[in-house]
PDB file of C-alpha atoms in Angstrom:
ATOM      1  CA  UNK T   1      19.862   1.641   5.490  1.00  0.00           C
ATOM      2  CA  UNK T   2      17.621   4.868   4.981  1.00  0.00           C
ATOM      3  CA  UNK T   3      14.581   4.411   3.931  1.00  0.00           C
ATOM      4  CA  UNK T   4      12.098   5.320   0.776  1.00  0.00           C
ATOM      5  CA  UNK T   5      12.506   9.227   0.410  1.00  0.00           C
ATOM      6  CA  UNK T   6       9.968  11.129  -1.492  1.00  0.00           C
ATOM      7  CA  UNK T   7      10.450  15.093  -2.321  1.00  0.00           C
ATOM      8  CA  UNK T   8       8.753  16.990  -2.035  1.00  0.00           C
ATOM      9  CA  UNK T   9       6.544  16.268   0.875  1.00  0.00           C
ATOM     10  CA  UNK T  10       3.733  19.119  -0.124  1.00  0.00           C
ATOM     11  CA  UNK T  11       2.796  20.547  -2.801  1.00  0.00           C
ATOM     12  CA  UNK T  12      -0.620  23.158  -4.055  1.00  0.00           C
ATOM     13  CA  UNK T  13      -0.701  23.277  -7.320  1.00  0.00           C
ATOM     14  CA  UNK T  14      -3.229  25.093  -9.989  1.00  0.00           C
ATOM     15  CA  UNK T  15      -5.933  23.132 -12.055  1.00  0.00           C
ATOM     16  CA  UNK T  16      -3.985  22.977 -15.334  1.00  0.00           C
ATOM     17  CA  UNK T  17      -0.609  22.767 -14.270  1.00  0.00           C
ATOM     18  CA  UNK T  18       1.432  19.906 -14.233  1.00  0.00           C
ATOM     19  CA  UNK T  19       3.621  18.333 -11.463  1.00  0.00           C
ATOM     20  CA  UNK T  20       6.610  15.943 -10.988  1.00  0.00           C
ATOM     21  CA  UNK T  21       7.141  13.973  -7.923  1.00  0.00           C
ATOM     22  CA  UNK T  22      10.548  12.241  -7.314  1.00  0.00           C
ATOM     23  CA  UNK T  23      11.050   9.078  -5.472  1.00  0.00           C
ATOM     24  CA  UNK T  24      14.556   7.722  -3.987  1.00  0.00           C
ATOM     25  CA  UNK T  25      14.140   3.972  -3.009  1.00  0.00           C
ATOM     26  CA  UNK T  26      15.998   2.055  -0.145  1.00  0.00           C
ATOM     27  CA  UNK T  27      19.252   1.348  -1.359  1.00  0.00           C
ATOM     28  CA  UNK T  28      19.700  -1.847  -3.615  1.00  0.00           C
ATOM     29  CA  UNK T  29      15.907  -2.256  -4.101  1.00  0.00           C
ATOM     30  CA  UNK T  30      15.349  -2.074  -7.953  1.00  0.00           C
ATOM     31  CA  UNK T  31      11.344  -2.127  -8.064  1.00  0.00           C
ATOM     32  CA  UNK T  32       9.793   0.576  -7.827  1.00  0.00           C
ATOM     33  CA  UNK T  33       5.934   1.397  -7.500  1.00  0.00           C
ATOM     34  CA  UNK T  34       3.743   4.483  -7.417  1.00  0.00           C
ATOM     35  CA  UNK T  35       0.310   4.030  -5.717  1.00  0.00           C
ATOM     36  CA  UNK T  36      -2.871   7.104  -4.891  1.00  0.00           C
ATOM     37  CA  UNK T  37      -4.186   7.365  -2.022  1.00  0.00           C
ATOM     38  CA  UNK T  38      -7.627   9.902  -1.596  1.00  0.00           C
ATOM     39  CA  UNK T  39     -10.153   9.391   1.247  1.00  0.00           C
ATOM     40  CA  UNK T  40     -12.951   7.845  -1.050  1.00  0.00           C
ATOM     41  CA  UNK T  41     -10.951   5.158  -3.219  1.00  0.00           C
ATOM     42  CA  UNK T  42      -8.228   4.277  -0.425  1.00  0.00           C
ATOM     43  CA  UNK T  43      -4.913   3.282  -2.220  1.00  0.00           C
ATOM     44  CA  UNK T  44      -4.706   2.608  -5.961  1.00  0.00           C
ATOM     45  CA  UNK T  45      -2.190   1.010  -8.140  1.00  0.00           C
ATOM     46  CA  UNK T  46      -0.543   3.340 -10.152  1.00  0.00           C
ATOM     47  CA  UNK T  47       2.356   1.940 -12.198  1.00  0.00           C
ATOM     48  CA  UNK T  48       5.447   0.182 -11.105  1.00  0.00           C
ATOM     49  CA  UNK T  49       9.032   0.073 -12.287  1.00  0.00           C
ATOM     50  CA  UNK T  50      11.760  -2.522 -12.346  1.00  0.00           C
ATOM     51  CA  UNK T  51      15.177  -1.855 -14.382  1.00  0.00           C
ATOM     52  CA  UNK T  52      14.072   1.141 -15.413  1.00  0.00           C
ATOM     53  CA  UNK T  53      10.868  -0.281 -17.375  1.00  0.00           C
ATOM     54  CA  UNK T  54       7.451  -0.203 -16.339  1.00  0.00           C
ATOM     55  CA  UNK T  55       6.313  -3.796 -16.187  1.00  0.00           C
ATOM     56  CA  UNK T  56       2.764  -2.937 -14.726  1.00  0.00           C
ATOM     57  CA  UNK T  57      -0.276  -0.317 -14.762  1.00  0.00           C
ATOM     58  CA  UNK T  58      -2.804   0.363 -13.045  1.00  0.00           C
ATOM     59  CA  UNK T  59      -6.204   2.195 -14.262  1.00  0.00           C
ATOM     60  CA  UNK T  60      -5.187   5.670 -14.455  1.00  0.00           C
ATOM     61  CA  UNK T  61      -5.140   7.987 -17.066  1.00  0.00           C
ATOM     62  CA  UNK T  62      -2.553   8.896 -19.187  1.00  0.00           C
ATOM     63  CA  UNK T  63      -2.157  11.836 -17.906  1.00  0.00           C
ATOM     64  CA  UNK T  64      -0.402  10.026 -15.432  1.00  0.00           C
ATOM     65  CA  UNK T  65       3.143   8.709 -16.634  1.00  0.00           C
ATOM     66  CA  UNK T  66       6.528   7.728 -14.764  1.00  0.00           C
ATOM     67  CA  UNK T  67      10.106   6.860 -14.968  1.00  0.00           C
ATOM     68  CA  UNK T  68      13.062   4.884 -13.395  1.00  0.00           C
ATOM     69  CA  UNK T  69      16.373   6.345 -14.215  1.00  0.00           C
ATOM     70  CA  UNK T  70      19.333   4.095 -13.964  1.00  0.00           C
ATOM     71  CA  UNK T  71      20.346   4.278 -10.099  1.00  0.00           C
ATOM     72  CA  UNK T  72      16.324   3.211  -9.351  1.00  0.00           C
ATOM     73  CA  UNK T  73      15.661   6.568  -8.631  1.00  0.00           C
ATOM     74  CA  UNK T  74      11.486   6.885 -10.142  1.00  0.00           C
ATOM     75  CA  UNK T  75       9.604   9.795 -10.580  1.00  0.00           C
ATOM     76  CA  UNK T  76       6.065  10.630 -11.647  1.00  0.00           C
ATOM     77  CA  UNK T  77       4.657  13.016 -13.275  1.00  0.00           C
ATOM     78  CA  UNK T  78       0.530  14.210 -13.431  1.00  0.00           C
ATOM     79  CA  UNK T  79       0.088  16.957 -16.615  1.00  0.00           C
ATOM     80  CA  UNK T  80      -3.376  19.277 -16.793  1.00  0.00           C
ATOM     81  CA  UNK T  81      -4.481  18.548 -13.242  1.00  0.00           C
ATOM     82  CA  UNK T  82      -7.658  18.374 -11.933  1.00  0.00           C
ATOM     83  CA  UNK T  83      -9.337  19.092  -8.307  1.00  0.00           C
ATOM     84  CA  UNK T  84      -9.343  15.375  -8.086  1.00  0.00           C
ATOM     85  CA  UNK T  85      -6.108  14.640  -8.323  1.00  0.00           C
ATOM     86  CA  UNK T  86      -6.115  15.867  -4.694  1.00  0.00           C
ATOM     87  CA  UNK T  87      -4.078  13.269  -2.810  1.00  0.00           C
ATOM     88  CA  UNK T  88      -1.452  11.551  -0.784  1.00  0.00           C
ATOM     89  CA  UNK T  89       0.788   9.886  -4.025  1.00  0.00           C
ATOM     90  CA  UNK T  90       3.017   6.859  -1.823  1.00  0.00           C
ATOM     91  CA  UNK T  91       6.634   5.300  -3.315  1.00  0.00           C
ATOM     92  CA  UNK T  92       7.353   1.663  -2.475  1.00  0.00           C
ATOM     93  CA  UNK T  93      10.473   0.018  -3.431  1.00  0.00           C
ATOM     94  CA  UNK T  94      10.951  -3.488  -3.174  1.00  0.00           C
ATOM     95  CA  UNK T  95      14.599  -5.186  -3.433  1.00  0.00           C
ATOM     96  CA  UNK T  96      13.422  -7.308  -6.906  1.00  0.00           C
ATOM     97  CA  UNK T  97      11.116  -8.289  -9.375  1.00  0.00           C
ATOM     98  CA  UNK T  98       9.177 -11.266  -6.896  1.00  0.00           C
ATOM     99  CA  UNK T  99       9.122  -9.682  -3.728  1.00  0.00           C
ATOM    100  CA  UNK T 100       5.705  -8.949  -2.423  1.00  0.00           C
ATOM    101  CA  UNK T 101       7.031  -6.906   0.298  1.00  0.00           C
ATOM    102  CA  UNK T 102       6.618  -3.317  -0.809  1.00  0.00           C
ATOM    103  CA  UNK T 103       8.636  -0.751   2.261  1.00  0.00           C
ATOM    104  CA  UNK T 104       6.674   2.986   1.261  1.00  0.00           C
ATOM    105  CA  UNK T 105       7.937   6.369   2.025  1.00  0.00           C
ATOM    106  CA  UNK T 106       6.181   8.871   3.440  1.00  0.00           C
ATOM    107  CA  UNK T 107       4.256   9.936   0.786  1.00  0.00           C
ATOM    108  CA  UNK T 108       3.663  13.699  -1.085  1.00  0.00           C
ATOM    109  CA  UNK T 109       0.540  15.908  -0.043  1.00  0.00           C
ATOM    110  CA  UNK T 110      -0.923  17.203  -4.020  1.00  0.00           C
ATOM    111  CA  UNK T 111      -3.516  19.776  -3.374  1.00  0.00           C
ATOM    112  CA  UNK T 112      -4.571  21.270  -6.671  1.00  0.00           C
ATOM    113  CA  UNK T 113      -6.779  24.183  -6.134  1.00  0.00           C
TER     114      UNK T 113
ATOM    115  CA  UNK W   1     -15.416  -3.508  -8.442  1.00  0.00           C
ATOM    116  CA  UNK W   2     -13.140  -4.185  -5.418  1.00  0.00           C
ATOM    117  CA  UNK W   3     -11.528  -7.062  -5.467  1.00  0.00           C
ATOM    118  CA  UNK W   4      -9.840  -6.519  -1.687  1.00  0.00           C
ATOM    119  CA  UNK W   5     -12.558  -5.455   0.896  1.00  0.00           C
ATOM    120  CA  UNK W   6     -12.476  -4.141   4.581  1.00  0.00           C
ATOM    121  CA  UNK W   7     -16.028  -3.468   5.399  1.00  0.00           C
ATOM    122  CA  UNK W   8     -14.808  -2.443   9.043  1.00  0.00           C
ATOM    123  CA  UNK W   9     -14.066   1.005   8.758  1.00  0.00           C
ATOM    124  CA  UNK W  10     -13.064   1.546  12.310  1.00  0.00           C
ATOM    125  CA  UNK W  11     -12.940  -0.940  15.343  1.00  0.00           C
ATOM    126  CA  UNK W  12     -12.458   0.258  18.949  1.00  0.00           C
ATOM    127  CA  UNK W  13     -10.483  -2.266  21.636  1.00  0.00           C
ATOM    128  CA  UNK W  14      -9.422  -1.922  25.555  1.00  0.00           C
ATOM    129  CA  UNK W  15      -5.712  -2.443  25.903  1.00  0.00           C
ATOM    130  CA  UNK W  16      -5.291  -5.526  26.991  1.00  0.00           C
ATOM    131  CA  UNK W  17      -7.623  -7.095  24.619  1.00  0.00           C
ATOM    132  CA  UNK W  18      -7.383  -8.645  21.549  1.00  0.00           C
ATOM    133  CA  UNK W  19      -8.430  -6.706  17.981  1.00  0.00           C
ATOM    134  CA  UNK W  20      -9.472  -9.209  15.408  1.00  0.00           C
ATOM    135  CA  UNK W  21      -9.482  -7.104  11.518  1.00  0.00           C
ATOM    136  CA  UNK W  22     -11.116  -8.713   8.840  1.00  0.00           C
ATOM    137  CA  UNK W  23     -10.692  -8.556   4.952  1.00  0.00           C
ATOM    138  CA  UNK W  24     -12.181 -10.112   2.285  1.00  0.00           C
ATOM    139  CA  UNK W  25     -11.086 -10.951  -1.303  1.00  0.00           C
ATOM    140  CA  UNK W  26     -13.041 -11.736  -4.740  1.00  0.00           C
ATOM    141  CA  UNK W  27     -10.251 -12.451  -6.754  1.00  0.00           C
ATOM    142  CA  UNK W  28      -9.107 -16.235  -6.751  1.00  0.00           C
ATOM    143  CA  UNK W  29      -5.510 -15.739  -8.585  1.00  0.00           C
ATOM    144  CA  UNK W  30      -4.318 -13.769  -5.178  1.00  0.00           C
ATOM    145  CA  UNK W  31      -1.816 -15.984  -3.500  1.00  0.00           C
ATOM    146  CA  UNK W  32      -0.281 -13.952  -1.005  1.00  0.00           C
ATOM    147  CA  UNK W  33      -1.603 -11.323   1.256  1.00  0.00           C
ATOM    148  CA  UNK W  34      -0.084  -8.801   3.526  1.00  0.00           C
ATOM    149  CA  UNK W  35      -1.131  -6.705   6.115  1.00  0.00           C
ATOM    150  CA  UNK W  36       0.323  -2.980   6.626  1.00  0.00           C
ATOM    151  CA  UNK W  37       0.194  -0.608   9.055  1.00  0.00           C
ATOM    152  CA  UNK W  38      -0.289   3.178   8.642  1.00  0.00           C
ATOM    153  CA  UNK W  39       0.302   6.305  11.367  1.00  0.00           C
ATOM    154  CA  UNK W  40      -1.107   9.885   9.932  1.00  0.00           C
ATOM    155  CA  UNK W  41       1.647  11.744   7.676  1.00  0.00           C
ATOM    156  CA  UNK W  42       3.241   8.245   7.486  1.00  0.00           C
ATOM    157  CA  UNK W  43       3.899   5.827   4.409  1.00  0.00           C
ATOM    158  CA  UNK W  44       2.374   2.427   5.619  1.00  0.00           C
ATOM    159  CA  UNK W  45       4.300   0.015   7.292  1.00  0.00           C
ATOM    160  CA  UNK W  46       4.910  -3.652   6.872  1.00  0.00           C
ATOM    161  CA  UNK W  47       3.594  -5.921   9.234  1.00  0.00           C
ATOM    162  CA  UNK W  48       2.988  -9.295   8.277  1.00  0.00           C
ATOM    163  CA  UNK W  49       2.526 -11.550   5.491  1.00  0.00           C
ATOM    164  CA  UNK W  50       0.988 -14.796   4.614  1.00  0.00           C
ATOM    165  CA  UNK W  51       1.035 -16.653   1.279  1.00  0.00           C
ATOM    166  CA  UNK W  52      -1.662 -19.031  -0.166  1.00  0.00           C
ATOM    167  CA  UNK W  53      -0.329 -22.640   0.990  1.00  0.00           C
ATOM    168  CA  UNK W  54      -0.692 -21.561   4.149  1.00  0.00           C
ATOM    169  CA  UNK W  55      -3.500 -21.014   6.751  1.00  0.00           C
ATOM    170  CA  UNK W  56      -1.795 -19.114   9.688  1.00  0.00           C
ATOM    171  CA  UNK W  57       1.304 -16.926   9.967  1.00  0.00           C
ATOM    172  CA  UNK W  58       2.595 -15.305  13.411  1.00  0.00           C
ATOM    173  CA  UNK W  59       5.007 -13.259  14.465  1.00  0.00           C
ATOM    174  CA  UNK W  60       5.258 -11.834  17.971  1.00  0.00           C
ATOM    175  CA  UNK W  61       1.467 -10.268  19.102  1.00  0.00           C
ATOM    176  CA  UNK W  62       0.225 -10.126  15.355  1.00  0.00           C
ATOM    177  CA  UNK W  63      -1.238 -13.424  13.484  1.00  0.00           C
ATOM    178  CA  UNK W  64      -2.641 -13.159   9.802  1.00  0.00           C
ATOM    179  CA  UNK W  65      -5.515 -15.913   9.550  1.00  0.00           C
ATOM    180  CA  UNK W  66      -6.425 -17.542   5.718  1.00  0.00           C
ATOM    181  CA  UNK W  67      -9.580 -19.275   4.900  1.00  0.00           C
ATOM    182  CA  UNK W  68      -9.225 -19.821   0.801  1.00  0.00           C
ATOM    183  CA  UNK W  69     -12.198 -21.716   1.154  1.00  0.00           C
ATOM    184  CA  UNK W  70     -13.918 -18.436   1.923  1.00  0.00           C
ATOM    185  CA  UNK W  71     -11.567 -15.718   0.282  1.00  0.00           C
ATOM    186  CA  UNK W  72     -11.209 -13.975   4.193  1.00  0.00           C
ATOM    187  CA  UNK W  73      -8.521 -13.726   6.095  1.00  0.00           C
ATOM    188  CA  UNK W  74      -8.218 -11.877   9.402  1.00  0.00           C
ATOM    189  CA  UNK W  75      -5.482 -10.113  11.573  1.00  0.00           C
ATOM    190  CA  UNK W  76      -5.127 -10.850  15.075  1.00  0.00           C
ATOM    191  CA  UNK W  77      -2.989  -8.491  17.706  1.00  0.00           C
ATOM    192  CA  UNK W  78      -2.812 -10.114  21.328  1.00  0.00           C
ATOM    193  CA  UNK W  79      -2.816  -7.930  23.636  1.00  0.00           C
ATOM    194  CA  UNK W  80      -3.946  -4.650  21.924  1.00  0.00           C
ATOM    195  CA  UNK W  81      -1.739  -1.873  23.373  1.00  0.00           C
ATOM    196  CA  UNK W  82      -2.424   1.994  22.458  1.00  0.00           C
ATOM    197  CA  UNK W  83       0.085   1.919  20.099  1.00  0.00           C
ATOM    198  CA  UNK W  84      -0.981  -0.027  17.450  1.00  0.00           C
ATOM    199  CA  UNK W  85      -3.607   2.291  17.451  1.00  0.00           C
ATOM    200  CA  UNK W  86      -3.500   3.578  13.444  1.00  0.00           C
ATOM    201  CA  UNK W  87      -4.997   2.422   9.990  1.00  0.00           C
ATOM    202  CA  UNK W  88      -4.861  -0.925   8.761  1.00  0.00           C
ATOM    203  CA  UNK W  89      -4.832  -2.002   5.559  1.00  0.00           C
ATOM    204  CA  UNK W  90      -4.649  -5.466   3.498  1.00  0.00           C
ATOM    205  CA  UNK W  91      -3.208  -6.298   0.610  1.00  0.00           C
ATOM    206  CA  UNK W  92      -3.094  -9.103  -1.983  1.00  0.00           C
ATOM    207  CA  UNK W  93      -1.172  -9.327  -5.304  1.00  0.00           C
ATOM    208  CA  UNK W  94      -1.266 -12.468  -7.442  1.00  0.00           C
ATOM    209  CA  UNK W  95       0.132 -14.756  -9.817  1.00  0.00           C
ATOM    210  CA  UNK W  96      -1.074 -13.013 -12.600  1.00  0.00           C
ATOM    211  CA  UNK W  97       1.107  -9.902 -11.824  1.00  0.00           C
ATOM    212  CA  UNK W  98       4.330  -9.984 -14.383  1.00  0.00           C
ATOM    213  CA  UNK W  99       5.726  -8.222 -10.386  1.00  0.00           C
ATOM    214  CA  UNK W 100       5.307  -6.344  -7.565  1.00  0.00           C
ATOM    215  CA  UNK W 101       1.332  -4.783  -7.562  1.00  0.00           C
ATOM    216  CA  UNK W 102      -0.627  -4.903  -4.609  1.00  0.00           C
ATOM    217  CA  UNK W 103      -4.474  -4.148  -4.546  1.00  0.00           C
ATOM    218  CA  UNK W 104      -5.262  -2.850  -1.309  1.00  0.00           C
ATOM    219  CA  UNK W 105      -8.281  -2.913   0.475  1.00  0.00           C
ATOM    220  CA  UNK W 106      -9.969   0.415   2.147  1.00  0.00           C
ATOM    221  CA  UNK W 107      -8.674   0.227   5.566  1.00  0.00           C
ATOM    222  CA  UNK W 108     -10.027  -0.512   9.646  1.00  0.00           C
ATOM    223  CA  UNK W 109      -9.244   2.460  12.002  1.00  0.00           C
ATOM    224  CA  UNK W 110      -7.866   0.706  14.837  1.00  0.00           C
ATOM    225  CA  UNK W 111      -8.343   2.477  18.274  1.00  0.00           C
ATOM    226  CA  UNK W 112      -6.693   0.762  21.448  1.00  0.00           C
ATOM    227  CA  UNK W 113      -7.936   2.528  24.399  1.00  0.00           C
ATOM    228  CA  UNK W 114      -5.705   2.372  27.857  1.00  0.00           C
TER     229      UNK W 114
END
C-alpha cells in the first residue's frame, strides 16, 4: 500500500497570506490527523478527522481550520500567517476511530517570511 | 504545561551497546504509549507500542518499559547499531480522547557510533 502523501512538500509564503496543505492518507484508513512540529514546542496536536468530521482539537488558533472530504482525503488550511507559523505541518492517518497507531507522511516545510 | 516529557535531548551510544530513552508523563488518564522514530525530512515512524495493563512490550532489539506507579516508561534497543541513529519521540493518548490524539513528548537525539 503507499503510504501518507502530503503536497506540497515546501512552501515560503508571505506574512499575511494564507495557505492550504493537502493530505492523502494510506488507503482504507479513515482518521485523519494534522499535528506542528517547530524546534521549540516539538509536535503539537492540531485537529483530527474521522468520516469527514473533526472529532478533536488541539490548542491552536482559529486561524487554523481543516477538512476531510469524502474519499479521507484532509486538508488544512492557516489564513493571515505569521513568522511563527514557521514549521514542519505532519499528516497521520490511522485505519479507524480506536487505533492509536498513527503512520505520518513526510510532512510540508511552511516558511513564511 | 507538558504533560509528555523527554528531558534527554540527545544521548550518544557505541554500536554494540545498548541505548536506554526515557520519558515521563503527568497525565494519569494516558493508557497507552508509543514510541516513534524520526530520520531528517522524514514523517516519524512507528516503532513500538505498549498499553497501560501492561509493564513490558518487545519486539525484535526494541523493548518499551512501563512503571504506572511512576508515570515513566523507557525504550530499550539491544544492540545499538548506527542506524537507529535519528530522533525519538514518545507518545501517549488516553481514554479521555473521543479518538486518535497523541501528545508527544520533545524528543532524544539518538547517536549510535560504529
Amino acid at each position: 500500500k503507499a503510504g501518507v502523501t502530503q503536497t506540497p512538500r515546501y512552501l515560503i509564503k508571505t506574512r499575511g497570506q494564507q495557505v492550504t496543505l493537502s493530505c492523502s492518507p494510506i488507503s482504507g484508513h479513515r482518521s485523519v490527523s494534522w499535528y506542528q512540529q517547530t524546534p521549540g514546542q516539538g509536535l503539537q496536536f492540531l485537529f483530527e478527522y474521522f468520516s469527514e468530521t473533526q472529532r478533536n482539537k488541539g490548542n491552536f488558533p482559529g486561524r487554523f481550520s481543516g477538512r476531510q472530504f469524502s474519499n479521507s482525503r484532509s486538508e488544512m488550511n492557516v489564513s493571515t500567517l505569521e513568522l511563527g507559523d514557521s514549521a514542519l505541518y505532519l499528516c497521520a492517518s490511522s485505519p479507524d476511530g480506536h487505533s492509536y497507531e498513527q503512520y505520518f507522511g513526510p510532512g510540508t516545510r511552511l516558511t513564511v517570511t | 504545561d507538558q504533560q509528555v516529557k523527554q528531558n534527554s535531548p540527545s544521548l550518544s551510544v557505541q554500536e554494540g551497546r545498548i541505548s536506554i530513552l526515557n520519558c515521563d508523563y503527568t497525565n494519569s488518564m494516558f493508557d497507552y504509549f508509543l514510541w516513534y522514530k524520526k530520520y531528517p525530512a522524514e514523517g516519524p515512524t512507528f516503532l513500538i507500542s505498549i498499553s497501560s495493563i501492561k509493564d513490558k512490550n518487545e519486539d525484535g532489539r526494541f523493548t518499551v518499559f512501563l512503571n504506572k506507579s511512576a508515570k515513566h516508561l523507557s525504550l530499550h534497543i539491544v544492540p545499538s547499531q548506527p542506524g537507529d541513529s535519528a530522533v525519538y519521540f514518545c507518545a501517549a493518548s488516553g481514554r479521555n480522547n473521543a479518538g486518535n490524539m497523541l501528545t508527544f513528548g520533545g524528543g532524544t537525539r539518538l547517536m549510535v557510533k560504529p
